[in-house]
PDB file of C-alpha atoms in Angstrom:
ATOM      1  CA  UNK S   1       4.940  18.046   7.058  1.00  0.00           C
ATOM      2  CA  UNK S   2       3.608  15.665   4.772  1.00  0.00           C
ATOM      3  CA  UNK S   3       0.517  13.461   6.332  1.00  0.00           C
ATOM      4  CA  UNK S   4      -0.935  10.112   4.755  1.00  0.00           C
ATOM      5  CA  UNK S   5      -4.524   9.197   5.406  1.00  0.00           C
ATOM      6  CA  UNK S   6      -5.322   5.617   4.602  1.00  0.00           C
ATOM      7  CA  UNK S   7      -9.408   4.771   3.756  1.00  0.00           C
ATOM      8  CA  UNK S   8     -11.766   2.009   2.501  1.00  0.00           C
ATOM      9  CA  UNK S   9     -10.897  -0.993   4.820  1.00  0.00           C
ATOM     10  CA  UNK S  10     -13.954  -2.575   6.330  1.00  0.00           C
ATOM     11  CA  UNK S  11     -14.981  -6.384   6.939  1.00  0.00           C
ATOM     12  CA  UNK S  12     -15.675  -8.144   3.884  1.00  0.00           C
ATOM     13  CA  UNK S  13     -15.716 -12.042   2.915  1.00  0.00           C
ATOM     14  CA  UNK S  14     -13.704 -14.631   1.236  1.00  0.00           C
ATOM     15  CA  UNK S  15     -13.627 -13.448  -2.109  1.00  0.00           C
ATOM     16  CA  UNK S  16     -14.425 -10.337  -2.186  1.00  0.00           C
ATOM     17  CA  UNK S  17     -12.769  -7.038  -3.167  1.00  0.00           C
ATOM     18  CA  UNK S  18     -11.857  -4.177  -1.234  1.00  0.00           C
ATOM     19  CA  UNK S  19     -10.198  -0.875  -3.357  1.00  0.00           C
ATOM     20  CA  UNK S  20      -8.093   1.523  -0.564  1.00  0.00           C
ATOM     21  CA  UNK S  21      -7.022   4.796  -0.864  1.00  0.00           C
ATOM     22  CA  UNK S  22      -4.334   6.789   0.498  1.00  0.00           C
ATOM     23  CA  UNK S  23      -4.350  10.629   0.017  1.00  0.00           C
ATOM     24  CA  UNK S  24      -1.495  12.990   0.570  1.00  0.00           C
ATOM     25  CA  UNK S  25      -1.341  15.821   2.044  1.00  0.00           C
ATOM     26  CA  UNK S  26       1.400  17.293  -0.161  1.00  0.00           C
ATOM     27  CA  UNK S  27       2.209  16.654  -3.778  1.00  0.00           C
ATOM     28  CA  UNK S  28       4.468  14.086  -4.344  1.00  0.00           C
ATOM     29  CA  UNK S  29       7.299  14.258  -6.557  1.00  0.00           C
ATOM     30  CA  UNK S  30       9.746  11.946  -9.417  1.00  0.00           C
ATOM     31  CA  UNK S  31      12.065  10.878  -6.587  1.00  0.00           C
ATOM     32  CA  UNK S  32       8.896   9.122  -4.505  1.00  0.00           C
ATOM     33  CA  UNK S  33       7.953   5.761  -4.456  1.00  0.00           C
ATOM     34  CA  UNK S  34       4.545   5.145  -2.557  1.00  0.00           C
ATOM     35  CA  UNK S  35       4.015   1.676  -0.856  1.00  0.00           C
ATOM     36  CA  UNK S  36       1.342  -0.549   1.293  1.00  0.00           C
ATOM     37  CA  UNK S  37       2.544  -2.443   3.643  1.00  0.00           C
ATOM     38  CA  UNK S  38       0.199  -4.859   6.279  1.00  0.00           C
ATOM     39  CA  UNK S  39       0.344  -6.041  10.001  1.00  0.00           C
ATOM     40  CA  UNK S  40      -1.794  -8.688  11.142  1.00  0.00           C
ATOM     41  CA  UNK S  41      -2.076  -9.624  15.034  1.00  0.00           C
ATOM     42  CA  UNK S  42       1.156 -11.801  16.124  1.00  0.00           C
ATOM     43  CA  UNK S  43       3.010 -10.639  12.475  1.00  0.00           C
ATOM     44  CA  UNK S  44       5.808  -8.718  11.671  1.00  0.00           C
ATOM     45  CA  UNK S  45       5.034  -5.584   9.070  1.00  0.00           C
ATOM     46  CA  UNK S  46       4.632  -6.875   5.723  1.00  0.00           C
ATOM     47  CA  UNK S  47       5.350  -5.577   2.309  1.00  0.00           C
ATOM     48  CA  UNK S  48       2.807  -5.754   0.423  1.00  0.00           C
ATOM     49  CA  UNK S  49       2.917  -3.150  -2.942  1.00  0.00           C
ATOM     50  CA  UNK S  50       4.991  -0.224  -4.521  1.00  0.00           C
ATOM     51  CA  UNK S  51       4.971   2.316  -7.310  1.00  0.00           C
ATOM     52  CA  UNK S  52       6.799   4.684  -8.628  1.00  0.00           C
ATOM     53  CA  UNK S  53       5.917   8.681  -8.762  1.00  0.00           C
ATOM     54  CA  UNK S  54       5.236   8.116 -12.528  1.00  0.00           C
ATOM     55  CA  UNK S  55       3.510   4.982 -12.114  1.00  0.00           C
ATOM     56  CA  UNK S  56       6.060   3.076 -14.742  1.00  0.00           C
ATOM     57  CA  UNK S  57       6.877   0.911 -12.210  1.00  0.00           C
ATOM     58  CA  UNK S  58       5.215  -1.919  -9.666  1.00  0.00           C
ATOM     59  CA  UNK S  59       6.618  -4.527  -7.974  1.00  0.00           C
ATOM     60  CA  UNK S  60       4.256  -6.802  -5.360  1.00  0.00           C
ATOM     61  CA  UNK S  61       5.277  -9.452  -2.849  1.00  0.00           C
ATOM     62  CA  UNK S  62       4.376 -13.173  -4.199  1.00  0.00           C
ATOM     63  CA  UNK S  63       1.429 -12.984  -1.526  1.00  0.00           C
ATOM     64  CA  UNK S  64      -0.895 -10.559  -3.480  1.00  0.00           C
ATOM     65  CA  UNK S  65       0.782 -10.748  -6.575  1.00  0.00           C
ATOM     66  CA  UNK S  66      -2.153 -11.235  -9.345  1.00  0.00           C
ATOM     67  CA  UNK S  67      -4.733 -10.376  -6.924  1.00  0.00           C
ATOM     68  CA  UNK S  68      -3.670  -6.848  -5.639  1.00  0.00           C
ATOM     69  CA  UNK S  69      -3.107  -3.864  -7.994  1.00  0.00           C
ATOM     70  CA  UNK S  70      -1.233  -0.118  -6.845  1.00  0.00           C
ATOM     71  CA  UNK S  71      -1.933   2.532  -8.986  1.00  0.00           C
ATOM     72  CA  UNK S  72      -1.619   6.245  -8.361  1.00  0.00           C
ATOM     73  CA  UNK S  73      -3.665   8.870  -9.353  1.00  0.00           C
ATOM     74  CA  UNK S  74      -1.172  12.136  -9.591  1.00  0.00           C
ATOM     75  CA  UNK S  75      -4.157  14.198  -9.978  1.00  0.00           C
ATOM     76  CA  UNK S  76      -5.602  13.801  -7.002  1.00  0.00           C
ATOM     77  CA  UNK S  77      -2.463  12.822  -4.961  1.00  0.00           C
ATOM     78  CA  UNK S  78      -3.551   9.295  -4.258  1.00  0.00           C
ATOM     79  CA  UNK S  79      -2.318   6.392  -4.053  1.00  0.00           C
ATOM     80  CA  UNK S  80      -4.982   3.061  -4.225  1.00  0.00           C
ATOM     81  CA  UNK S  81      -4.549  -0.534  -3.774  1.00  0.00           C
ATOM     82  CA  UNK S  82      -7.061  -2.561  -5.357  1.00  0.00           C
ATOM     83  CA  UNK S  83      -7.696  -6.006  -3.516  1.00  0.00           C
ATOM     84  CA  UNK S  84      -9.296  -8.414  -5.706  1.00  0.00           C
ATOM     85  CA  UNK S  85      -9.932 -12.497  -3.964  1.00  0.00           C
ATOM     86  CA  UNK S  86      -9.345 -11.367  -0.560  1.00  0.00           C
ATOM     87  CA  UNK S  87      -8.178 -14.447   1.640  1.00  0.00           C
ATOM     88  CA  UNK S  88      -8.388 -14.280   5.707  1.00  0.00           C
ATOM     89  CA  UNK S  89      -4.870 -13.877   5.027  1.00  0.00           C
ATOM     90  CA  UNK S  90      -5.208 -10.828   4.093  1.00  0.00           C
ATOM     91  CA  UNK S  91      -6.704  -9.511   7.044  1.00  0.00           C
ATOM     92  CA  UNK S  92      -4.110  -7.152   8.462  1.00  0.00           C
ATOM     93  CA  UNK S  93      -3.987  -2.985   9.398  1.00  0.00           C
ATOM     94  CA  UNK S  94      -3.075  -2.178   6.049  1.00  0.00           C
ATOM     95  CA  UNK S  95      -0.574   1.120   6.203  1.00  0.00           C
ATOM     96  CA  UNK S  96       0.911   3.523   3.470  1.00  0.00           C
ATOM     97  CA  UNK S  97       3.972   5.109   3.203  1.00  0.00           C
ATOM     98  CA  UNK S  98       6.257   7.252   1.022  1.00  0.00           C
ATOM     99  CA  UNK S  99      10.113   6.204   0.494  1.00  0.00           C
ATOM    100  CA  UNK S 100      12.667   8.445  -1.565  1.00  0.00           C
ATOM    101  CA  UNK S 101      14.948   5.142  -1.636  1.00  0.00           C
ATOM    102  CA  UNK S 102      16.312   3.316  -4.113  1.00  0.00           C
ATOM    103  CA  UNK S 103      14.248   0.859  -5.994  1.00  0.00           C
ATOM    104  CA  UNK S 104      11.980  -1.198  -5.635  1.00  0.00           C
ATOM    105  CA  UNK S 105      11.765  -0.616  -1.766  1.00  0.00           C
ATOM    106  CA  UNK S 106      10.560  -3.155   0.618  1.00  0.00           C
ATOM    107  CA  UNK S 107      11.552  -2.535   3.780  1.00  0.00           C
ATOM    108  CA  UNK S 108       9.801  -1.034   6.357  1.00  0.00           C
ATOM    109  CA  UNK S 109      13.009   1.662   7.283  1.00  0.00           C
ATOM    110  CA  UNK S 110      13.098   2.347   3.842  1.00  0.00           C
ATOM    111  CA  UNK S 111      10.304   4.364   3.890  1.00  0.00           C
ATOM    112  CA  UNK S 112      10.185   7.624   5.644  1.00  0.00           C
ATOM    113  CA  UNK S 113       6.181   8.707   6.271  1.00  0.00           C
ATOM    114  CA  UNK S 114       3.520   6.670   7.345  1.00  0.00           C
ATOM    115  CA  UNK S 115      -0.261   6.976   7.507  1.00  0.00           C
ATOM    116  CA  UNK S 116      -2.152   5.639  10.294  1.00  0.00           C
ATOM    117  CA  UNK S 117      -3.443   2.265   9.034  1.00  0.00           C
ATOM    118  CA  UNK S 118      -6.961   1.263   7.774  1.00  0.00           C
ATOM    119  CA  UNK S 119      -8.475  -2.551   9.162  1.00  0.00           C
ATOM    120  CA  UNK S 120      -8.653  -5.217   6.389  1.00  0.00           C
ATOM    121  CA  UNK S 121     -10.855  -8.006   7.723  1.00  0.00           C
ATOM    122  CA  UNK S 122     -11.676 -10.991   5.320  1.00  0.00           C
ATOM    123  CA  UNK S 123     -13.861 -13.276   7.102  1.00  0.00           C
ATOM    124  CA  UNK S 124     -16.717 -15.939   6.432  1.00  0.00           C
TER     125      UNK S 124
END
């Protein structure tokens, strides 16, 4: 069965940057997409980032659009988001998950395995 393990969440402050990581424990393959999405306390599940298996495609929510970046390293079988201006916004359990639907996916059903989460907290 394939498992996600999210990393690199921690408490930062306004402005910073924060890079997670999301390994897998199976190689993925050209019908994946691999997304974040975020829960903060009080919030539905938010989208937040997705990319394709090749990495030719990204699409972001408006939120973290310019300051977030997904790429994928097919090498190692992981999947990063790199947070860049991090707002208290931002703070949230940030989870990722594979989808084999159909593009760009941003619902939370649309996506089939989940990792556990890893805590985002901006803060000053």
């Amino acid at each position: 069965q394939m498992q996600l393990a999210e990393s690199g969440g921690g408490l930062v402050q306004i402005g910073d940057s924060l890079r997670l990581s999301c390994a897998f424990s199976e190689r993925t393959f050209s019908g994946h997409q691999m997304g974040w999405f975020r829960q903060a306390p009080g919030k539905d599940r938010e989208f937040v980032a997705v990319i394709t298996w090749s990495g030719s495609k990204t699409y972001y929510a408006e939120s973290v659009k310019g300051r977030f970046t997904i790429s994928r390293d097919g090498v190692k079988n992981t999947v990063y988001l790199q947070m860049n201006s991090l707002k208290p916004d931002d703070t949230a359990v940030y989870y990722c998950a594979l989808s084999t639907g159909l593009w760009p996916p941003r619902l939370s059903r649309e996506y089939s395995t989940w990792g556990r989460g890893t805590q985002v907290t901006v803060s000053s």
